[in-house]
Short mmCIF file of C-alpha atoms and ligand atoms in Angstrom, two decimals:
data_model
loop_
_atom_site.label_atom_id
_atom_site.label_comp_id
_atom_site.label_asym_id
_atom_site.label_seq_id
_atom_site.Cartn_x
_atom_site.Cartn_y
_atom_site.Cartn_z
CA UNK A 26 0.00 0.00 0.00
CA UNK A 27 1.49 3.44 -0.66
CA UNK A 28 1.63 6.46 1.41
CA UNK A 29 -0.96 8.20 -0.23
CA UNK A 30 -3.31 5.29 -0.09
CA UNK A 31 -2.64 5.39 3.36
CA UNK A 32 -3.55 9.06 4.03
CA UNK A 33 -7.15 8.66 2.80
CA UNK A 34 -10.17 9.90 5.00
CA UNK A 35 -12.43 7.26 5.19
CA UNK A 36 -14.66 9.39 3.62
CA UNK A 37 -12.94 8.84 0.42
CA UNK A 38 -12.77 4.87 0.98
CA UNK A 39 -15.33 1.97 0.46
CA UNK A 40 -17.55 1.95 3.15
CA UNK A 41 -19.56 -1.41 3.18
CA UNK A 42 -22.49 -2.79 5.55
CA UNK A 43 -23.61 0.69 6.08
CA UNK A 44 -27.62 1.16 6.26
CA UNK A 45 -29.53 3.32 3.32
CA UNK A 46 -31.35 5.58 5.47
CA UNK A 47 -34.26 6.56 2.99
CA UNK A 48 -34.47 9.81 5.65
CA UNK A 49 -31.31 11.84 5.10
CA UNK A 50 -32.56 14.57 6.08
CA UNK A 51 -33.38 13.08 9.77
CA UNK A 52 -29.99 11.55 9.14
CA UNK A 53 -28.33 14.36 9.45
CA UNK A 54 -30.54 15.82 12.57
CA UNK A 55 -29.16 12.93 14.87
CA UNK A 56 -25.53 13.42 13.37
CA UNK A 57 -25.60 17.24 14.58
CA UNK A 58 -27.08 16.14 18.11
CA UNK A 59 -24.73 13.90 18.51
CA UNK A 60 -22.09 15.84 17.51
CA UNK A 61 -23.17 18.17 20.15
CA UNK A 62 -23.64 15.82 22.78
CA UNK A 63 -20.96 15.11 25.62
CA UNK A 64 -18.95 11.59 24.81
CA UNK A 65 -19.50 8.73 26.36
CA UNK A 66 -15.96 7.70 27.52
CA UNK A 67 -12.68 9.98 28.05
CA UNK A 68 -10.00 9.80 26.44
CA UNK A 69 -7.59 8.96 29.87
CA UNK A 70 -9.94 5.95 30.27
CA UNK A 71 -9.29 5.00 26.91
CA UNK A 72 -5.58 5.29 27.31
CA UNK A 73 -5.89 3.16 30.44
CA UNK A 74 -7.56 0.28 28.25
CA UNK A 75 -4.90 0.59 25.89
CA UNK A 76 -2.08 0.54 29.01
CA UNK A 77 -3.76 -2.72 29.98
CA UNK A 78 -3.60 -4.33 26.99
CA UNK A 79 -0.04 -3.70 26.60
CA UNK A 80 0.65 -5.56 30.04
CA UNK A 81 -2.16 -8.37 28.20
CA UNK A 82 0.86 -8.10 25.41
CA UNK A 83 3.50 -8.43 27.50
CA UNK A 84 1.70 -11.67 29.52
CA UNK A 85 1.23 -9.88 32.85
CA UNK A 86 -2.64 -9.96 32.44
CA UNK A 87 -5.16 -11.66 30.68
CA UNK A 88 -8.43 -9.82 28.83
CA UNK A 89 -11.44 -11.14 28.95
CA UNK A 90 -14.25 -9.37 26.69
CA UNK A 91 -17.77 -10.49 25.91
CA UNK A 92 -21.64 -9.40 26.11
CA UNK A 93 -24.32 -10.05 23.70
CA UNK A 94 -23.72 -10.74 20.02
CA UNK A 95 -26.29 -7.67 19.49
CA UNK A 96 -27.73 -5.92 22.37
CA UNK A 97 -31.06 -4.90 22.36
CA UNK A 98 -32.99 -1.43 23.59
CA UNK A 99 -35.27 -3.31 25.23
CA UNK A 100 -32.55 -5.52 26.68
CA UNK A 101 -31.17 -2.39 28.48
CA UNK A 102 -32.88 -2.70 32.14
CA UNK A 103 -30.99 -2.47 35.17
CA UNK A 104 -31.30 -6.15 36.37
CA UNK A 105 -30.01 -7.24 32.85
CA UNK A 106 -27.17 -5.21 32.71
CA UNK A 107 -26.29 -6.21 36.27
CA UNK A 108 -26.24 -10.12 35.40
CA UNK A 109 -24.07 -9.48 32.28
CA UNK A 110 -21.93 -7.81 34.78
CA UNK A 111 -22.20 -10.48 37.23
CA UNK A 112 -21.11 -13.00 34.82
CA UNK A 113 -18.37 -11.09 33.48
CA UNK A 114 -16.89 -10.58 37.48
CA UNK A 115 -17.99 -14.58 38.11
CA UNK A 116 -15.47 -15.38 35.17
CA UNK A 117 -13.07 -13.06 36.00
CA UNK A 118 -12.81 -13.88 39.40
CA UNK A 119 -12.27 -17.80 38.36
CA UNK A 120 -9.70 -16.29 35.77
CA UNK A 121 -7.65 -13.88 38.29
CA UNK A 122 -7.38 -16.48 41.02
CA UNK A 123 -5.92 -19.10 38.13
CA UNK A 124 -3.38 -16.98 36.67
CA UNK A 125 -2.77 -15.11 39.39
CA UNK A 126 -2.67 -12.14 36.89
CA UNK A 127 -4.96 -9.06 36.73
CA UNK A 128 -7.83 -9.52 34.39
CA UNK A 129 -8.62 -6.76 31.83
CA UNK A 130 -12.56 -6.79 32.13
CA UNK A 131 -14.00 -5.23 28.97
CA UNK A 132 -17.72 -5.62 28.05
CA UNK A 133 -19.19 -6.60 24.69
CA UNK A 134 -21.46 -3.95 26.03
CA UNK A 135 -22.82 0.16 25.68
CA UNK A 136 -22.58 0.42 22.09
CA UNK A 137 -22.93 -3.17 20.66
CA UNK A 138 -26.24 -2.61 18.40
CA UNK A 139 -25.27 -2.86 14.76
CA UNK A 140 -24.66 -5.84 12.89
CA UNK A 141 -23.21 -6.54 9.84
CA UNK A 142 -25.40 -9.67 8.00
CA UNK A 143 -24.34 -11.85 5.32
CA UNK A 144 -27.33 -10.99 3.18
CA UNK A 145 -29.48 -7.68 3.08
CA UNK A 146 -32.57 -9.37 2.75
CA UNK A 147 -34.65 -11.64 5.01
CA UNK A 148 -37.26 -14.37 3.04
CA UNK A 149 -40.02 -16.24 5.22
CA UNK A 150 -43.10 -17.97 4.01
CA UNK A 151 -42.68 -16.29 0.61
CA UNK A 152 -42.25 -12.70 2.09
CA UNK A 153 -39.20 -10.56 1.19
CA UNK A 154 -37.63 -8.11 3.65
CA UNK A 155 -34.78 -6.29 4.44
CA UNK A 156 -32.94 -7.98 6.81
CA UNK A 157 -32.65 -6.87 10.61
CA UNK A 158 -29.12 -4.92 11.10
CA UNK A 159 -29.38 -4.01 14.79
CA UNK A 160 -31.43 -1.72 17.09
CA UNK A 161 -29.33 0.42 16.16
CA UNK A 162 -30.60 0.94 12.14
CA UNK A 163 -34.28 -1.25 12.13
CA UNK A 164 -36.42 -3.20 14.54
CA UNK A 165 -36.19 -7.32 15.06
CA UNK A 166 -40.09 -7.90 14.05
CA UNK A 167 -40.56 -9.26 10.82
CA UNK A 168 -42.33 -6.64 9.69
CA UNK A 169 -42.36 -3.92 6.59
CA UNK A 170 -42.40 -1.05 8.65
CA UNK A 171 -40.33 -2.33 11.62
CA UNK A 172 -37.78 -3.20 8.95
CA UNK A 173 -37.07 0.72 7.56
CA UNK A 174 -33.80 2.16 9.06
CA UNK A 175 -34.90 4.97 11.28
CA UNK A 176 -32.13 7.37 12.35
CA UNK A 177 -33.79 8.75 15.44
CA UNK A 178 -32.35 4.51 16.21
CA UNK A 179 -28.63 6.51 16.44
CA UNK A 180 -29.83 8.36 19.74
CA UNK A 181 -31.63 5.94 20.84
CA UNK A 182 -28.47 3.94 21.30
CA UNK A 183 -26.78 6.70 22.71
CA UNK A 184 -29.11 6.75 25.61
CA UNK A 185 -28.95 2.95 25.88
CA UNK A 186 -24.64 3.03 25.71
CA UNK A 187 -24.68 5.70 28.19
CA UNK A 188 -27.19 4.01 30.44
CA UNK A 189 -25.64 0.87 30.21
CA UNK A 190 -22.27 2.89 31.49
CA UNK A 191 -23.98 4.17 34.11
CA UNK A 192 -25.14 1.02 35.57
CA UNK A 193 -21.78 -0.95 35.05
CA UNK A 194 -19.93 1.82 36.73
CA UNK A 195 -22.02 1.69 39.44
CA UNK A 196 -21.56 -1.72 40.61
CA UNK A 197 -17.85 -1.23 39.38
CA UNK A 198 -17.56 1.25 42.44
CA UNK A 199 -19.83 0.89 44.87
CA UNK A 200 -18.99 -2.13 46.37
CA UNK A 201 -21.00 -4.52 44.68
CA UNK A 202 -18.00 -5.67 42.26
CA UNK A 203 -15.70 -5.94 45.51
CA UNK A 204 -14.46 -9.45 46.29
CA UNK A 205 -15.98 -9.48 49.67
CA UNK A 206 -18.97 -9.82 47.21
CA UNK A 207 -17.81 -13.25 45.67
CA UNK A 208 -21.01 -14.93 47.26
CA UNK A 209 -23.30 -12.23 46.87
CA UNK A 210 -23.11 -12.74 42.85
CA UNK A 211 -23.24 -16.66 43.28
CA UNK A 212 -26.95 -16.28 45.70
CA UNK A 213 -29.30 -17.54 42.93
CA UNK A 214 -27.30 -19.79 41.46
CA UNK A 215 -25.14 -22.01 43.15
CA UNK A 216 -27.78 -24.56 44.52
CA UNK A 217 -28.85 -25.22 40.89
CA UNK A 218 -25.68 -25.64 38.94
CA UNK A 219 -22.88 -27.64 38.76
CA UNK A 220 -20.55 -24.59 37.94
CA UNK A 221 -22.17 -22.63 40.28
CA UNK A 222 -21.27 -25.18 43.50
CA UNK A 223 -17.19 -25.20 41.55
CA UNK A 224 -17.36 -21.05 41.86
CA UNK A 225 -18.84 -21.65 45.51
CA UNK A 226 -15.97 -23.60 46.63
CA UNK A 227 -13.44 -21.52 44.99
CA UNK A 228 -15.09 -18.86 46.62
CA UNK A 229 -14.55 -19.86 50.05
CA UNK A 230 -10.90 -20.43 48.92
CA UNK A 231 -10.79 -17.02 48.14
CA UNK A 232 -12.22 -15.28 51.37
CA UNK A 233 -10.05 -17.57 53.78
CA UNK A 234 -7.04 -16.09 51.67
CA UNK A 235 -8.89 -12.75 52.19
CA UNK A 236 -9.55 -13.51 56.33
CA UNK A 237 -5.59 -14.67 56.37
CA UNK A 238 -4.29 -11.46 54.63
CA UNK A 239 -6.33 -9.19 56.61
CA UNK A 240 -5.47 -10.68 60.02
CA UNK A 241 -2.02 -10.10 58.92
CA UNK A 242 -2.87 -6.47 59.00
CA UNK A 243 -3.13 -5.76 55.01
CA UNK A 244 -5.63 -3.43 53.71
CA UNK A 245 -8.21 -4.56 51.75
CA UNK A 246 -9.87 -1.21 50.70
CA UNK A 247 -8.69 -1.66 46.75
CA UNK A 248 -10.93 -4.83 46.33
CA UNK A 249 -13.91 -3.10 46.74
CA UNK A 250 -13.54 -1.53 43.15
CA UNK A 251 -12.79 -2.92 39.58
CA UNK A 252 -12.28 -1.46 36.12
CA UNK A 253 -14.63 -2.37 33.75
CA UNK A 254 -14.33 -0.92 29.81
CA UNK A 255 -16.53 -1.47 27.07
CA UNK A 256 -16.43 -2.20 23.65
CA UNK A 257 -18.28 -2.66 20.37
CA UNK A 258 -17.56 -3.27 16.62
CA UNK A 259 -17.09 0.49 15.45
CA UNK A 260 -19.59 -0.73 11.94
CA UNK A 261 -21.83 2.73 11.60
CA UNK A 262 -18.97 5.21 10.74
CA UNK A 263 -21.65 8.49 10.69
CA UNK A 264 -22.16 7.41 14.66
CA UNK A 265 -18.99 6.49 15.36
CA UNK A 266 -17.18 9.82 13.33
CA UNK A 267 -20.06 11.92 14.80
CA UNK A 268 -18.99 10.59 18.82
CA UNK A 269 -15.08 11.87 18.04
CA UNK A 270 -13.99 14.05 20.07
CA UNK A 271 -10.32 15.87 20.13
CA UNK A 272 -8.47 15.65 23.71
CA UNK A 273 -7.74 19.02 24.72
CA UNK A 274 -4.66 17.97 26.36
CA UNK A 275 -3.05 15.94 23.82
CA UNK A 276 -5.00 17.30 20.64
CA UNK A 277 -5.37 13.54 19.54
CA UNK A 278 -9.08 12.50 17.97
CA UNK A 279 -11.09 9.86 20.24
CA UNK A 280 -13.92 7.79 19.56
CA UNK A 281 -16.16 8.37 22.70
CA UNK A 282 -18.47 5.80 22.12
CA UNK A 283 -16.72 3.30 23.58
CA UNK A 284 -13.04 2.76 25.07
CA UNK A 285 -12.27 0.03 22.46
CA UNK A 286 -13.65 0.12 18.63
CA UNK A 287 -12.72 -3.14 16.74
CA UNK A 288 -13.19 -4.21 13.43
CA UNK A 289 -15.30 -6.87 12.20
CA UNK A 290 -14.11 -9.98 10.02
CA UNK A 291 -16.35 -8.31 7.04
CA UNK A 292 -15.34 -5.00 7.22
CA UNK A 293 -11.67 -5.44 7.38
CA UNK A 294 -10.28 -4.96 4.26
CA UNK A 295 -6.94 -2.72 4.42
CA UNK A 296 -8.42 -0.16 2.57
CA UNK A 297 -11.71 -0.30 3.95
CA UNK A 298 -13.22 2.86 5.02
CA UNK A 299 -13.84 1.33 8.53
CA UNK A 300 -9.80 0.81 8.82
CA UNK A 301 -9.18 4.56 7.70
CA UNK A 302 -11.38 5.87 10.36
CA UNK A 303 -9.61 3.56 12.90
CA UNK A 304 -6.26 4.80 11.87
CA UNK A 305 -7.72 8.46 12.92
CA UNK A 306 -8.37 7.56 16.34
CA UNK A 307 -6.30 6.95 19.37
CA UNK A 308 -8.40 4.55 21.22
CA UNK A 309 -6.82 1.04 21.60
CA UNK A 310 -8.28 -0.59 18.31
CA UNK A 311 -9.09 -4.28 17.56
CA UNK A 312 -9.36 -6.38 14.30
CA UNK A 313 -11.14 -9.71 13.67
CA UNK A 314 -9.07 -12.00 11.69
CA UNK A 315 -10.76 -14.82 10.35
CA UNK A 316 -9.47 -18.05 8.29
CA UNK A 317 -8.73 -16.16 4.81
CA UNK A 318 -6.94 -13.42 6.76
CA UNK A 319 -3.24 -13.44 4.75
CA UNK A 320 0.39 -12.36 6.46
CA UNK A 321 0.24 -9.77 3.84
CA UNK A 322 -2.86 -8.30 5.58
CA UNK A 323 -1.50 -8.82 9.21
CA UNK A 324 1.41 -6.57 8.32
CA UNK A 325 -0.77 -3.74 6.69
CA UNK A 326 -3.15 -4.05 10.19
CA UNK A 327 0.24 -3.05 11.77
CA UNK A 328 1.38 -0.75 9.13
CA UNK A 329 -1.69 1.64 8.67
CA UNK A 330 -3.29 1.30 12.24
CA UNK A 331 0.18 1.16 14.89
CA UNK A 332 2.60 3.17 12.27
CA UNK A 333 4.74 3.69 16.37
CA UNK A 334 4.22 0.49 17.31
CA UNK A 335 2.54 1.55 20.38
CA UNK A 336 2.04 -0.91 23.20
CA UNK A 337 -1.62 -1.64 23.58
CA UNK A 338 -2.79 0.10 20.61
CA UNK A 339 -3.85 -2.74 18.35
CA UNK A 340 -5.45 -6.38 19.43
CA UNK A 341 -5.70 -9.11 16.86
CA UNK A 342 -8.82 -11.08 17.47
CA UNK A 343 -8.17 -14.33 15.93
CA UNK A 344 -11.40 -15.95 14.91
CA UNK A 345 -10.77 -19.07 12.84
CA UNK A 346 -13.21 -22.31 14.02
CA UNK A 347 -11.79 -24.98 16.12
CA UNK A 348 -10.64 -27.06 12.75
CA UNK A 349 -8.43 -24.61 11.42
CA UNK A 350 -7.00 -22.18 14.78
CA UNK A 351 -3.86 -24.67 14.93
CA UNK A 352 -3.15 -24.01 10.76
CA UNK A 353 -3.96 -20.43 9.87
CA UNK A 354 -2.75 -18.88 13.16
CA UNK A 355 1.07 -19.36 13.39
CA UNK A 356 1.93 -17.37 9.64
CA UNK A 357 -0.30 -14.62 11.08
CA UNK A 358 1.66 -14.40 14.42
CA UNK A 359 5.30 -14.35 12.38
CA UNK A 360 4.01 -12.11 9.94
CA UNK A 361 3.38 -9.58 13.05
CA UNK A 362 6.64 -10.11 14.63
CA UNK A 363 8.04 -9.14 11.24
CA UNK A 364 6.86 -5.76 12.19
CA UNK A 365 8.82 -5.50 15.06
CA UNK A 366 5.04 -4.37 16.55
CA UNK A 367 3.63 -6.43 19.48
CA UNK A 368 0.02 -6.81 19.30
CA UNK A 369 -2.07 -8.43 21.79
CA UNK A 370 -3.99 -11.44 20.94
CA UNK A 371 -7.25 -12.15 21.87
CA UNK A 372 -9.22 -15.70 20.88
CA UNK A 373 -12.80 -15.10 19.83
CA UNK A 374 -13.44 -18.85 19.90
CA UNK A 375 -17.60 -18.19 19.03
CA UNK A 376 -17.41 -16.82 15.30
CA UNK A 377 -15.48 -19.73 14.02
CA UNK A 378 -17.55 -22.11 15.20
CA UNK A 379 -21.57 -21.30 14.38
CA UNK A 380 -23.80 -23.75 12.77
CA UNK A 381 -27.26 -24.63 12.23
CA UNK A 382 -29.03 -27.27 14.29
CA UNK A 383 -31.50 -29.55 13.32
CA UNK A 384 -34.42 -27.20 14.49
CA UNK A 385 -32.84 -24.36 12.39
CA UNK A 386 -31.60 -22.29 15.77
CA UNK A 387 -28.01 -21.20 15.06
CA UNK A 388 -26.05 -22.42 17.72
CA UNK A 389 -22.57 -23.46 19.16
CA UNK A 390 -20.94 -25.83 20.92
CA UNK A 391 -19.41 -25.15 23.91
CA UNK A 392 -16.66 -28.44 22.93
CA UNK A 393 -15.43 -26.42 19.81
CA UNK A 394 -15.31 -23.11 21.74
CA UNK A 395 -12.61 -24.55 24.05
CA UNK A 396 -10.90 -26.85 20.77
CA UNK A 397 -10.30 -23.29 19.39
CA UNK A 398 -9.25 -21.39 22.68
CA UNK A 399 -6.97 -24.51 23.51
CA UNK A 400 -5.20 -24.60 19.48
CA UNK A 401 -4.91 -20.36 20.17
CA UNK A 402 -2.71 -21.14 23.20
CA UNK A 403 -0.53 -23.98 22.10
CA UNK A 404 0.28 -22.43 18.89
CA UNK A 405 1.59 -19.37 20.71
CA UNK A 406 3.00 -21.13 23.31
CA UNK A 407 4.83 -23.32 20.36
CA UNK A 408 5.82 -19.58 19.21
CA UNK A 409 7.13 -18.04 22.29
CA UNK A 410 3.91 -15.61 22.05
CA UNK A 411 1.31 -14.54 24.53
CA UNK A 412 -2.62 -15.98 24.48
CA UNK A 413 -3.95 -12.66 25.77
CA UNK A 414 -7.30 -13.59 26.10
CA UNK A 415 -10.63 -15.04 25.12
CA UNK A 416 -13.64 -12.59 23.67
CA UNK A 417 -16.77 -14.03 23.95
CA UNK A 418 -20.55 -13.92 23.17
CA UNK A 419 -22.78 -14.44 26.91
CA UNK A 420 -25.60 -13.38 28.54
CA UNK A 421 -26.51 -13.61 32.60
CA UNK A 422 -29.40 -15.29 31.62
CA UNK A 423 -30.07 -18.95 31.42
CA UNK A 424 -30.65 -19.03 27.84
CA UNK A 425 -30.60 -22.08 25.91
CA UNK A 426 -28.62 -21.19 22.61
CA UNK A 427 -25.23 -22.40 22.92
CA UNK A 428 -25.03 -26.55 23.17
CA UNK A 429 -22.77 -28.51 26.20
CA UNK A 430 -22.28 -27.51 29.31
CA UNK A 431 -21.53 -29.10 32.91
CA UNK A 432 -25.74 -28.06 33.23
CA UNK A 433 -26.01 -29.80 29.51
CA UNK A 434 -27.89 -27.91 26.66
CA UNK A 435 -28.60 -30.47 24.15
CA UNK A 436 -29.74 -29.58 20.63
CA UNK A 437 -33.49 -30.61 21.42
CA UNK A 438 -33.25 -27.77 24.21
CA UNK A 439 -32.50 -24.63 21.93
CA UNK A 440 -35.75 -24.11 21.70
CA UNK A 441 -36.58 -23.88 25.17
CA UNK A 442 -35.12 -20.32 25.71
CA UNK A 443 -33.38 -18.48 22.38
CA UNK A 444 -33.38 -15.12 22.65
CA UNK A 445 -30.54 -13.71 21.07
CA UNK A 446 -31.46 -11.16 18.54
CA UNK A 447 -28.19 -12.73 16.13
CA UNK A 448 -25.89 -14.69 16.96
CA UNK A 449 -25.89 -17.60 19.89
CA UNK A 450 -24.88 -16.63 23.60
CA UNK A 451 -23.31 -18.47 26.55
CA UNK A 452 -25.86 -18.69 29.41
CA UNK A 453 -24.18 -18.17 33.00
CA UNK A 454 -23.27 -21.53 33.56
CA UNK A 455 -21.84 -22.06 29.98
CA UNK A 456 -19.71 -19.02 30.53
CA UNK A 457 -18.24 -20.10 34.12
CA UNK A 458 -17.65 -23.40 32.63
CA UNK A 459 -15.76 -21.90 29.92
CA UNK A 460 -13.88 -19.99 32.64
CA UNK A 461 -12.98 -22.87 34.85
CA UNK A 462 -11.88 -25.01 31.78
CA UNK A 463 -9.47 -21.87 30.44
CA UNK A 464 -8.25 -21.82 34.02
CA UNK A 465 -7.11 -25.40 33.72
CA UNK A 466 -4.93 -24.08 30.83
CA UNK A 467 -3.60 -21.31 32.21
C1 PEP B 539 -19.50 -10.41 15.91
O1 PEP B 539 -18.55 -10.19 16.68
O2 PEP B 539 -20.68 -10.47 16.27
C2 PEP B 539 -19.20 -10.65 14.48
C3 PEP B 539 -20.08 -10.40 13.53
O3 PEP B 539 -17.97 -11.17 14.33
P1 PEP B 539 -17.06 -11.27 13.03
O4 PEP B 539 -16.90 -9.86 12.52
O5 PEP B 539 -15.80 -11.84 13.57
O6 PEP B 539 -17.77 -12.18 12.07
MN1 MN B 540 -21.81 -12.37 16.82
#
């Protein structure tokens, strides 16, 4: 790619999977409120994400990420937000106590409500539609109307993100996520689950540790707090370019939508428009890499979106399906050390690994979400390089999308409870399963 390729606003590049608003006019209403309207995150917050995920680079932490494939407006009520939460501290907790490492929380959350879908259009019993691209652009119902992207959608999800924030920094400070809290989070569940009685014991573990360190005379104050970030796949560049903001204090442009933007598998091509406006942000930036990714495309990642090779600034979410993590990963990972850059990597072990059950619910298997997690870490640990972390799709409710589990889902169940408005979720258990099984690698 040459320099002046490079230099292109991503106004000038090709911008795919973005909506046709038929109302421009209404379009451009929300773009100039939201222009006007205070960011979401700060730009020190977002630099503290990225400072984490340099140590995640450097294998002094792990990250864990997840939340909901696609989150919903009407999915934004306090007691759901607090179980994602929940679920996210469960797994962390498991995760902290196995590596003995800090865990990078950031959730798949405030932010996640556009999707990019393999076709535009939706057909059932003979009828046509356009196909559902989020809350963010047109509503789930099958339905002609519900189906129109509607701008005044791009507030709406502004007040849902920053609601969302709200919440999760609430329990993040007051108490609630502190790890005299351990059985607090585990009340409702540990009678009825099998990873819910393994957290339980661990659990105890933990506060006689905590009882034994505070007799000693050490301060516990610090564990009443944790740092929780959020993320989403930066897909709508109008919202995204409209939530930039420039940081007074070091005049650099930051997406305030969200502390970390990524880039989807569809979306990623080097000269995409969705790469350019990456490249004119500062936030800690991730990109999807699935099985066709080449070395060639690793190195422009590096080359266009961490010209300084900046510690933290770029995570490679690897995203290849159990079958094919232990081929297609270790050419990627050289063709980043080539670079002399040091990107974090991060297994999304979900988007590899969908398929369609015999009742037609897409689901996943929770057997082939650890295959790929456990080929991401021996290949780098056959490399010399660090398995940052896992990125997952979960809920805190008991759901019944995903298949396997210590509580089993079996592919009769789906049906039972499948609410995901795309892709399939971990319920609670799934996802503490998943965390006790990682631990075991770790
Ligand atoms: C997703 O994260 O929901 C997604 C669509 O992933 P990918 O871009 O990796 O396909
Ligand atoms: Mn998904």
């Amino acid at each position: 790619m040459t320099n002046s390729e490079l230099l292109v606003s991503w106004r000038d590049a090709p911008a795919t999977h973005q909506p046709e608003w038929p109302d421009r006019a209404a379009l451009g209403d929300v773009l100039t409120r939201l222009s006007a309207a205070p960011g979401l995150v700060t730009p020190n917050a977002c630099d503290s994400l990225r400072s984490r995920l340099a140590a995640v680079a450097d294998g002094e932490a792990f990250a864990l990420q997840g939340g909901d494939c696609a989150e919903t407006f009407d999915g934004v009520t306090p007691d759901a937000i607090r179980n994602k939460t929940k679920t996210l501290l469960q797994m962390a907790v498991v995760l902290t106590y196995a590596t003995a490492r800090p865990v990078v929380k950031i959730g798949r959350m405030a932010g996640q409500y556009a999707k990019p879908r393999s076709s535009p259009s939706e057909t059932r019993d003979g009828v046509t539609l356009p196909v559902y691209l989020g809350d963010a652009v047109n509503g789930f119902d099958f339905d002609p109307a519900a189906r129109v992207p509607d701008p005044a959608r791009l507030w709406r999800m502004y007040e849902a993100s920053r609601f969302t924030l709200d919440i999760v920094a609430g329990h993040a400070r007051d108490g609630y996520a502190g790890l005299d809290q351990l059985h607090r989070w585990n009340r409702d569940f540990v009678a009825s689950s099998p990873a819910g009685a393994r957290y339980e014991e661990l659990a105890y573990e933990i506060d006689h540790a905590l009882r034994f360190m505070g007799a000693c005379g050490v301060r516990l104050d610090e564990l009443r707090s944790v740092e929780i970030f959020a993320s989403h796949e930066g897909l709508l560049l109008d919202y995204e370019d409209a939530l930039t903001r420039i940081d007074p204090d070091s005049g650099l442009t930051y997406a305030t939508s969200g502390h970390m933007l990524w880039i989807g598998e569809r979306t990623r091509a080097p000269g995409s428009a969705h790469v350019a406006f990456c490249r004119s942000i500062a936030n800690p930036i991730g990109v999807k890499l699935g099985p066709t990714t080449t070395p060639d495309e690793v190195r422009s990642y590096v080359e266009i979106l961490d010209p300084d090779r900046q510690p933290g600034r770029l995570t490679f979410i690897t995203r290849m399906g159990a079958r094919q993590i232990r081929d297609r990963l270790p050419e990627l990972i050289r063709a980043a050390q080539e670079t002399g850059g040091k990107p974090t990597w991060i297994s999304d072990p979900m988007h590899g690994n969908t398929f369609l059950a015999p009742s037609g619910h897409k689901t996943r298997h929770l057997a082939d979400i650890l295959d790929e997690v456990r080929g991401f870490f021996d290949v780098h640990r056959a490399l010399g390089t660090h398995p940052g972390g896992i990125h997952i799709e979960f809920t805190g409710e008991d759901v019944t999308e995903c298949i396997g589990g210590g509580d089993e889902i079996l592919a009769g169940d789906l049906h039972h409870r499948y609410e995901s408005a795309c892709d399939p979720r971990l319920n609670r258990g799934q996802s503490l399963d998943l965390a006790f099984d990682l631990a075991e690698l770790l």
